[in-house]
Coordinates of N, CA and C in Angstrom, one line a residue:
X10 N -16.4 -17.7 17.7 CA -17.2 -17.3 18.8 C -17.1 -15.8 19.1
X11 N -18.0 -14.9 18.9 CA -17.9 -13.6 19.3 C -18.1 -13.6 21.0
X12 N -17.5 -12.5 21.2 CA -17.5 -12.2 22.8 C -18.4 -11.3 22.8
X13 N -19.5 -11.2 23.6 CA -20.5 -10.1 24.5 C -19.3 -8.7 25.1
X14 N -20.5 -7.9 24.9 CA -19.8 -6.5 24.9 C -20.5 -6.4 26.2
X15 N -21.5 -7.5 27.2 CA -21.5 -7.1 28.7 C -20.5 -7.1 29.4
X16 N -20.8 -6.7 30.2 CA -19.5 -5.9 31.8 C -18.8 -4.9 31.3
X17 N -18.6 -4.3 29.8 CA -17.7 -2.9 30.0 C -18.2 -2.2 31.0
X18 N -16.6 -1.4 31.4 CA -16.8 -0.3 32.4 C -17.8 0.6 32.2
X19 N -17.5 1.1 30.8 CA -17.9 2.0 30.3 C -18.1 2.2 28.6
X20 N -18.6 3.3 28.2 CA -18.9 2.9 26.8 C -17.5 2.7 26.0
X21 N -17.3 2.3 25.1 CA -15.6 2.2 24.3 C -15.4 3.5 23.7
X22 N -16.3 4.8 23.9 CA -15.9 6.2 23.3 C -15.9 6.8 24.0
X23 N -15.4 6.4 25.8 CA -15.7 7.1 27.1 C -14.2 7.9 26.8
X24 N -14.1 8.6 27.4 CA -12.9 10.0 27.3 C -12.8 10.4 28.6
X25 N -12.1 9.9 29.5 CA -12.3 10.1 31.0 C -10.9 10.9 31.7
X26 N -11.0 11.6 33.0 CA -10.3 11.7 33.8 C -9.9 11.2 34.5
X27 N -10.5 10.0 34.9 CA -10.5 9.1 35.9 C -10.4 7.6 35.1
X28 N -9.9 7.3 35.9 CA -9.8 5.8 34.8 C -11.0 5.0 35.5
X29 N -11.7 3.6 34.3 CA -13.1 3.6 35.3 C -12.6 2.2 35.0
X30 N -11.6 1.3 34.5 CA -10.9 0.3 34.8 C -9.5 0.2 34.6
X31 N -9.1 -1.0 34.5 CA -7.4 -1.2 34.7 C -6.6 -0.7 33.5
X32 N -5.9 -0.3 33.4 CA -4.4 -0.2 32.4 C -4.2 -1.3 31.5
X33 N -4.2 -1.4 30.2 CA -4.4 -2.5 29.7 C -5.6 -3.7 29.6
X34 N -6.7 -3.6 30.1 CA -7.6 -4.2 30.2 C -8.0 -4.4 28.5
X35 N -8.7 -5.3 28.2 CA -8.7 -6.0 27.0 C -10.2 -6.4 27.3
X36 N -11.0 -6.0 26.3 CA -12.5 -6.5 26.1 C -12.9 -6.0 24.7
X37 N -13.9 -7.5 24.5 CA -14.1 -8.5 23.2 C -15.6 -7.9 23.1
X38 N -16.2 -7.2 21.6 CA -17.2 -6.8 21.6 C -17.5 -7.2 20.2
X39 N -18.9 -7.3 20.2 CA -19.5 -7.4 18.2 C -19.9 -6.0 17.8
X40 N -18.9 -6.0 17.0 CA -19.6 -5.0 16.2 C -20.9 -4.8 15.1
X41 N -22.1 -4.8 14.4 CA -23.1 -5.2 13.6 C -22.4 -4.9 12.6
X42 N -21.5 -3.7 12.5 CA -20.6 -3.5 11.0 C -19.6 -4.3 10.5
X43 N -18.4 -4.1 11.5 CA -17.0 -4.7 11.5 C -17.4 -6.3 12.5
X44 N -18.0 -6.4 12.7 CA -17.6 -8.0 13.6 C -16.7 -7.8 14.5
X45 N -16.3 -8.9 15.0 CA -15.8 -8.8 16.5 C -14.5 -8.0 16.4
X46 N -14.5 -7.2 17.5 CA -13.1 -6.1 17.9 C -12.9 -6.6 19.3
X47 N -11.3 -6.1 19.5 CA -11.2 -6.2 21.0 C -10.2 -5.1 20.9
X48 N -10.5 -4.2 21.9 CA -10.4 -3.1 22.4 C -9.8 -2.9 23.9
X49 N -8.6 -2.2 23.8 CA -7.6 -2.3 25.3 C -7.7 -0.8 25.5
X50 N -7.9 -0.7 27.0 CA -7.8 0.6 27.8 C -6.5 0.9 27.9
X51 N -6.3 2.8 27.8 CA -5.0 2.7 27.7 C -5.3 4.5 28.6
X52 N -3.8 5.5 29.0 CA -4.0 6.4 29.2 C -3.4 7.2 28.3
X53 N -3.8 8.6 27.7 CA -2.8 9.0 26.9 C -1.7 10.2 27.4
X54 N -0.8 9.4 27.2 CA 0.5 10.7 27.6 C 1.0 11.2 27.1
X55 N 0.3 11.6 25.3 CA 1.6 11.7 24.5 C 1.6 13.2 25.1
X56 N 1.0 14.5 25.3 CA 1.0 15.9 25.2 C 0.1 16.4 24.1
X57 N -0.8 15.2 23.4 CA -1.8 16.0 22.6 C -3.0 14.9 22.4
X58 N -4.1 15.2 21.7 CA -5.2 14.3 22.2 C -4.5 13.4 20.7
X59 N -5.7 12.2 21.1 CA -5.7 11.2 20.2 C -6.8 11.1 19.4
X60 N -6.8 11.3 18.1 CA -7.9 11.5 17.4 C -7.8 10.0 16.6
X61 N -9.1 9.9 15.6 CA -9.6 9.3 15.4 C -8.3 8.8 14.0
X62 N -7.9 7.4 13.8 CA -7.3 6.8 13.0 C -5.9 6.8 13.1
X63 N -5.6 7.5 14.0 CA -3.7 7.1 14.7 C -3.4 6.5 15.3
X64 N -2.5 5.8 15.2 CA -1.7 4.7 16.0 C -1.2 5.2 17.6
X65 N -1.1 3.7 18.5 CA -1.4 4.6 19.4 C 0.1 3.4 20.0
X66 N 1.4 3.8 20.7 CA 2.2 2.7 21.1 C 2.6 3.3 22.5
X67 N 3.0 1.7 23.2 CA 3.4 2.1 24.5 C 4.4 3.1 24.6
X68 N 4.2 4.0 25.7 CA 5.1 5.2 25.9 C 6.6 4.9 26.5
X69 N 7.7 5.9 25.7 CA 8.9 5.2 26.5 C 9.0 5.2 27.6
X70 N 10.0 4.2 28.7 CA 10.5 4.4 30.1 C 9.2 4.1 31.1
X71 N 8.0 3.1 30.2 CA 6.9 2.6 31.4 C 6.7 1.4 30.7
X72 N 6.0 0.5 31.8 CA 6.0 -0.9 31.8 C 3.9 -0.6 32.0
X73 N 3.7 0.1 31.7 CA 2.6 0.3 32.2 C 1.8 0.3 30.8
X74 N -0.1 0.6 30.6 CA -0.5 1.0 29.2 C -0.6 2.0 29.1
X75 N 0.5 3.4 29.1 CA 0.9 4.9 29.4 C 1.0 4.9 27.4
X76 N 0.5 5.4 27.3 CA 0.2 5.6 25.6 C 0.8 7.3 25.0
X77 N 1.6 7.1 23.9 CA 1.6 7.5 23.3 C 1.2 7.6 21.9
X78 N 1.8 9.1 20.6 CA 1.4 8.5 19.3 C 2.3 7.3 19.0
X79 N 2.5 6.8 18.1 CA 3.3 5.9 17.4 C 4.2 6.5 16.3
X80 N 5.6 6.4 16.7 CA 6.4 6.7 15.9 C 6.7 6.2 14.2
X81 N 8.6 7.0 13.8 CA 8.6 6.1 12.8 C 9.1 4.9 13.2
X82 N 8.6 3.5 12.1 CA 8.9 2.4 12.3 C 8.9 1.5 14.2
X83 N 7.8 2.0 15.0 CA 7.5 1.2 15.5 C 7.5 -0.4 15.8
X84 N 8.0 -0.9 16.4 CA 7.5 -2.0 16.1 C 6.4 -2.6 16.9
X85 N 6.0 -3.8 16.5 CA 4.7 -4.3 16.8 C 4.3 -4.6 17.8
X86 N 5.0 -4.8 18.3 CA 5.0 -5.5 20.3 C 4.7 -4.0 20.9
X87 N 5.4 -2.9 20.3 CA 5.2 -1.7 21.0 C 3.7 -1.1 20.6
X88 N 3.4 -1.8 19.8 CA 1.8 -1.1 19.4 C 0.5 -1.4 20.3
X89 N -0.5 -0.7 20.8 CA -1.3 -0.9 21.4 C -2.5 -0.8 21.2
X90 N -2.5 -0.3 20.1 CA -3.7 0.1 19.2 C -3.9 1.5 18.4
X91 N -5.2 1.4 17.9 CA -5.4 2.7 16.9 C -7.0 3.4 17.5
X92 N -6.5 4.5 17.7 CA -7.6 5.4 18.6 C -8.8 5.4 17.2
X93 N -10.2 5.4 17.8 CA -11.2 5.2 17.2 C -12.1 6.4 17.0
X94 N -11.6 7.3 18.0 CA -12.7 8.3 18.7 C -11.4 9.5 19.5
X95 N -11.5 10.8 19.8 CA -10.8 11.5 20.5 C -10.3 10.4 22.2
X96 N -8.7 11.0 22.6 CA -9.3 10.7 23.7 C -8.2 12.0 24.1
X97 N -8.1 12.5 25.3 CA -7.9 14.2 25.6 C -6.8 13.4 26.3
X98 N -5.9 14.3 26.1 CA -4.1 14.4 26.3 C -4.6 14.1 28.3
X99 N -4.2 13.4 28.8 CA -3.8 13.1 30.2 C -4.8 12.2 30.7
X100 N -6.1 11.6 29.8 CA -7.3 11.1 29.5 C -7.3 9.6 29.7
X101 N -8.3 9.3 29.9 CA -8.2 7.4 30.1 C -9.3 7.2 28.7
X102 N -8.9 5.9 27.5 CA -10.2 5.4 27.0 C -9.8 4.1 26.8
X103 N -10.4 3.8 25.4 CA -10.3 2.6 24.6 C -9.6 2.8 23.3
X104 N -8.9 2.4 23.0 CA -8.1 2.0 21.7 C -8.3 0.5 21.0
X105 N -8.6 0.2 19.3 CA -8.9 -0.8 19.1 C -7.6 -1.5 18.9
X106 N -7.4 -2.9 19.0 CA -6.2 -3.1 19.3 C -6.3 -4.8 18.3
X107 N -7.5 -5.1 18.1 CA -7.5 -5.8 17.0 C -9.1 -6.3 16.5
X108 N -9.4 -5.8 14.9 CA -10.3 -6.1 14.2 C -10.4 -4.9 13.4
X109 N -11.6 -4.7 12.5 CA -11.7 -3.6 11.7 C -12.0 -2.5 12.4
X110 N -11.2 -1.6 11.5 CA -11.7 -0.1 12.3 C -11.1 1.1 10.9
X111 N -10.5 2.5 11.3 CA -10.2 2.8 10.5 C -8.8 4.0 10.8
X112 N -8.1 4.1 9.7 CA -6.4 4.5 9.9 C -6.4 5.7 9.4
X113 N -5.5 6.5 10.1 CA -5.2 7.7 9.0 C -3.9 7.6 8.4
X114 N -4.0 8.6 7.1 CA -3.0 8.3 6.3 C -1.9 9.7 6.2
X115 N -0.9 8.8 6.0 CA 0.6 10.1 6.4 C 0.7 10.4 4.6
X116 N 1.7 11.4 4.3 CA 1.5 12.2 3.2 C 1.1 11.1 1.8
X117 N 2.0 10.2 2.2 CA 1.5 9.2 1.0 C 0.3 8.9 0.9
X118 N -0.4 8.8 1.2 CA -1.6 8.2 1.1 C -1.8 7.0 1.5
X119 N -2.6 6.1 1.9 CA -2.6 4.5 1.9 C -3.0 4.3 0.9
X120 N -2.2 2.7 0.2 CA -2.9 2.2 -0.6 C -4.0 0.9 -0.5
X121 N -5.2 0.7 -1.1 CA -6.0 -0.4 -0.6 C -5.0 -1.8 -1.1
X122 N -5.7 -2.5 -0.2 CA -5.2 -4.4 0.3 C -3.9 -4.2 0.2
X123 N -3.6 -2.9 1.4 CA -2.1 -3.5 1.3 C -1.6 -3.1 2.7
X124 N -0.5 -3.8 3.1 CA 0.0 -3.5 4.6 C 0.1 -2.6 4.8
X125 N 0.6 -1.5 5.9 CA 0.6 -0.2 6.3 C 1.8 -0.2 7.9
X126 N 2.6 0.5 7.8 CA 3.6 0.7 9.0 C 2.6 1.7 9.6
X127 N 3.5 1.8 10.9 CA 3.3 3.1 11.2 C 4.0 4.0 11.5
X128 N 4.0 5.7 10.7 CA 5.0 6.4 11.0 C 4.7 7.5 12.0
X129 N 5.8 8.6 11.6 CA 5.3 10.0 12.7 C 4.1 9.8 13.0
X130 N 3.9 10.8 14.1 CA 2.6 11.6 14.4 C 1.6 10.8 14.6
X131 N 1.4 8.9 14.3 CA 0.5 8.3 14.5 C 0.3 8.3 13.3
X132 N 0.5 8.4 12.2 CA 0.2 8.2 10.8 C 0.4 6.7 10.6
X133 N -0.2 5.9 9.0 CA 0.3 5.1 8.7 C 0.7 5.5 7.2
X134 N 1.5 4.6 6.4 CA 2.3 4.4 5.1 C 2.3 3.7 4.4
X135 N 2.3 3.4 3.5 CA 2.6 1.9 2.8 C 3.6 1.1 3.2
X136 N 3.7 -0.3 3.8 CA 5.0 -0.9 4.5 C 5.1 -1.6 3.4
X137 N 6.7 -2.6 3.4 CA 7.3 -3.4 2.7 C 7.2 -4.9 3.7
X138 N 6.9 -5.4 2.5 CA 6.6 -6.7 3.5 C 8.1 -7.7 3.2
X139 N 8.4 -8.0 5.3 CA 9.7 -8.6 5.0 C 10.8 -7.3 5.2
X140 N 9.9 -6.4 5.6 CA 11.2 -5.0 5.9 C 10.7 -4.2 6.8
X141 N 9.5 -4.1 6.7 CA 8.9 -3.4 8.0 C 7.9 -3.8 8.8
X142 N 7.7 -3.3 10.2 CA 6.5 -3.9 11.1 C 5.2 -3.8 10.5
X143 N 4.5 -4.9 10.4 CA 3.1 -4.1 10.0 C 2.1 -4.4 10.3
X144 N 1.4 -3.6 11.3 CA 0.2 -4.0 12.3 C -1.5 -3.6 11.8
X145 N -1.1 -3.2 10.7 CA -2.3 -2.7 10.0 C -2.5 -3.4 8.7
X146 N -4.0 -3.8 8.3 CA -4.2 -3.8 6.9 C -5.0 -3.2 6.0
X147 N -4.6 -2.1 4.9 CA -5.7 -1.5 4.9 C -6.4 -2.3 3.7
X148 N -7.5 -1.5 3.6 CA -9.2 -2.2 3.3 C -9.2 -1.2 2.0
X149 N -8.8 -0.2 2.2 CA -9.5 0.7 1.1 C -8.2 1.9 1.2
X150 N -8.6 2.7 -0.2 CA -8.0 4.0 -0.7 C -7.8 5.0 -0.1
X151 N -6.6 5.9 0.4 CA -7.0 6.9 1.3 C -6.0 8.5 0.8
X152 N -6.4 8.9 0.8 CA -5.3 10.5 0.5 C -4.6 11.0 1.6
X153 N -3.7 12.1 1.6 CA -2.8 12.5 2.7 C -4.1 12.7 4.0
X154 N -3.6 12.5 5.0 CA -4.6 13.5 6.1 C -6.2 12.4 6.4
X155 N -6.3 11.5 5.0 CA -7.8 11.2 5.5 C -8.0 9.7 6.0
X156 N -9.2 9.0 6.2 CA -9.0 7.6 6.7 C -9.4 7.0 6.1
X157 N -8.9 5.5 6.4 CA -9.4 4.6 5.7 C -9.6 3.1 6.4
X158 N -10.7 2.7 6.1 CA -11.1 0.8 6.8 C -9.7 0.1 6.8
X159 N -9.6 -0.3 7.6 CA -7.9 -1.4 7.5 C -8.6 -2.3 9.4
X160 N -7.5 -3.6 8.9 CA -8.0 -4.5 9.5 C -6.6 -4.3 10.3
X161 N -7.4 -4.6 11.8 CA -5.9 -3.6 12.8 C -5.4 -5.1 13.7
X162 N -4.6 -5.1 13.9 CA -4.0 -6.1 15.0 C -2.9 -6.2 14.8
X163 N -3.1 -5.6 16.2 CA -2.1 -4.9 17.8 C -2.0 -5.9 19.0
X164 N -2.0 -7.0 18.9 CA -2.0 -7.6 20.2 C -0.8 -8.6 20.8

């Protein structure tokens, strides 16, 4: 059953000062490319914007959706999602938090059909399955720095 993308607040690439719903709110949309995503509102605290394919995990010392990047080895419960679109350091948006979208890749590169941690800076890695968190799957080939389709869930 896909969920209707009526009632968002606002569009999912809104970049706001103001928050225009709740902290953690969770809404279910079709995509015509990727198929159904669900996407959680978050604010970001890390001290720098969030660009498009980094990991995005709850911030230390709050109980709240206060977002940061995602460190090394993360784990999963702490993940919130993977920013889609900029969102500006002290900023309210949406982060996809599970369905396809796309990842950036830390010096290794990603490799395709295969799991992915997440390290520094919001990057992802190639994980070991059975040894590391792994909330991403990637879809396709990627070089240092660039992105790649991976099937995300964060929830």
């Amino acid at each position: 059953m896909a969920l209707a993308s009526t009632g968002l607040p606002c569009a999912l690439t809104d970049n706001s000062s103001t928050a225009r719903t709740r902290l953690g709110d969770l809404y279910g949309v079709w995509d015509p490319t990727y198929g159904h995503q669900i996407w959680r509102y978050v604010q970001n605290k890390s001290g720098s914007d969030f660009t498009q394919g980094l990991g995005v995990m709850q911030e230390n010392g709050t109980d709240l959706y206060e977002a940061t990047l995602s460190g090394a080895a993360t784990a999963n419960a702490r993940m919130l999602g993977v920013a889609q679109h900029t969102i500006t350091d002290g900023y309210f948006g949406f982060v996809l938090a599970d369905g396809v979208g796309v990842i950036k890749a830390a010096a290794g590169g990603i490799t395709a059909n295969a799991g992915q941690k997440a390290v520094a800076n919001g990057l992802f890695d190639a994980a070991t399955i059975g040894t590391d968190e792994i909330p991403v799957h990637a879809m396709e080939l990627a070089a240092s720095g660039a992105t790649a389709r991976a099937h995300i869930r964060c929830l």
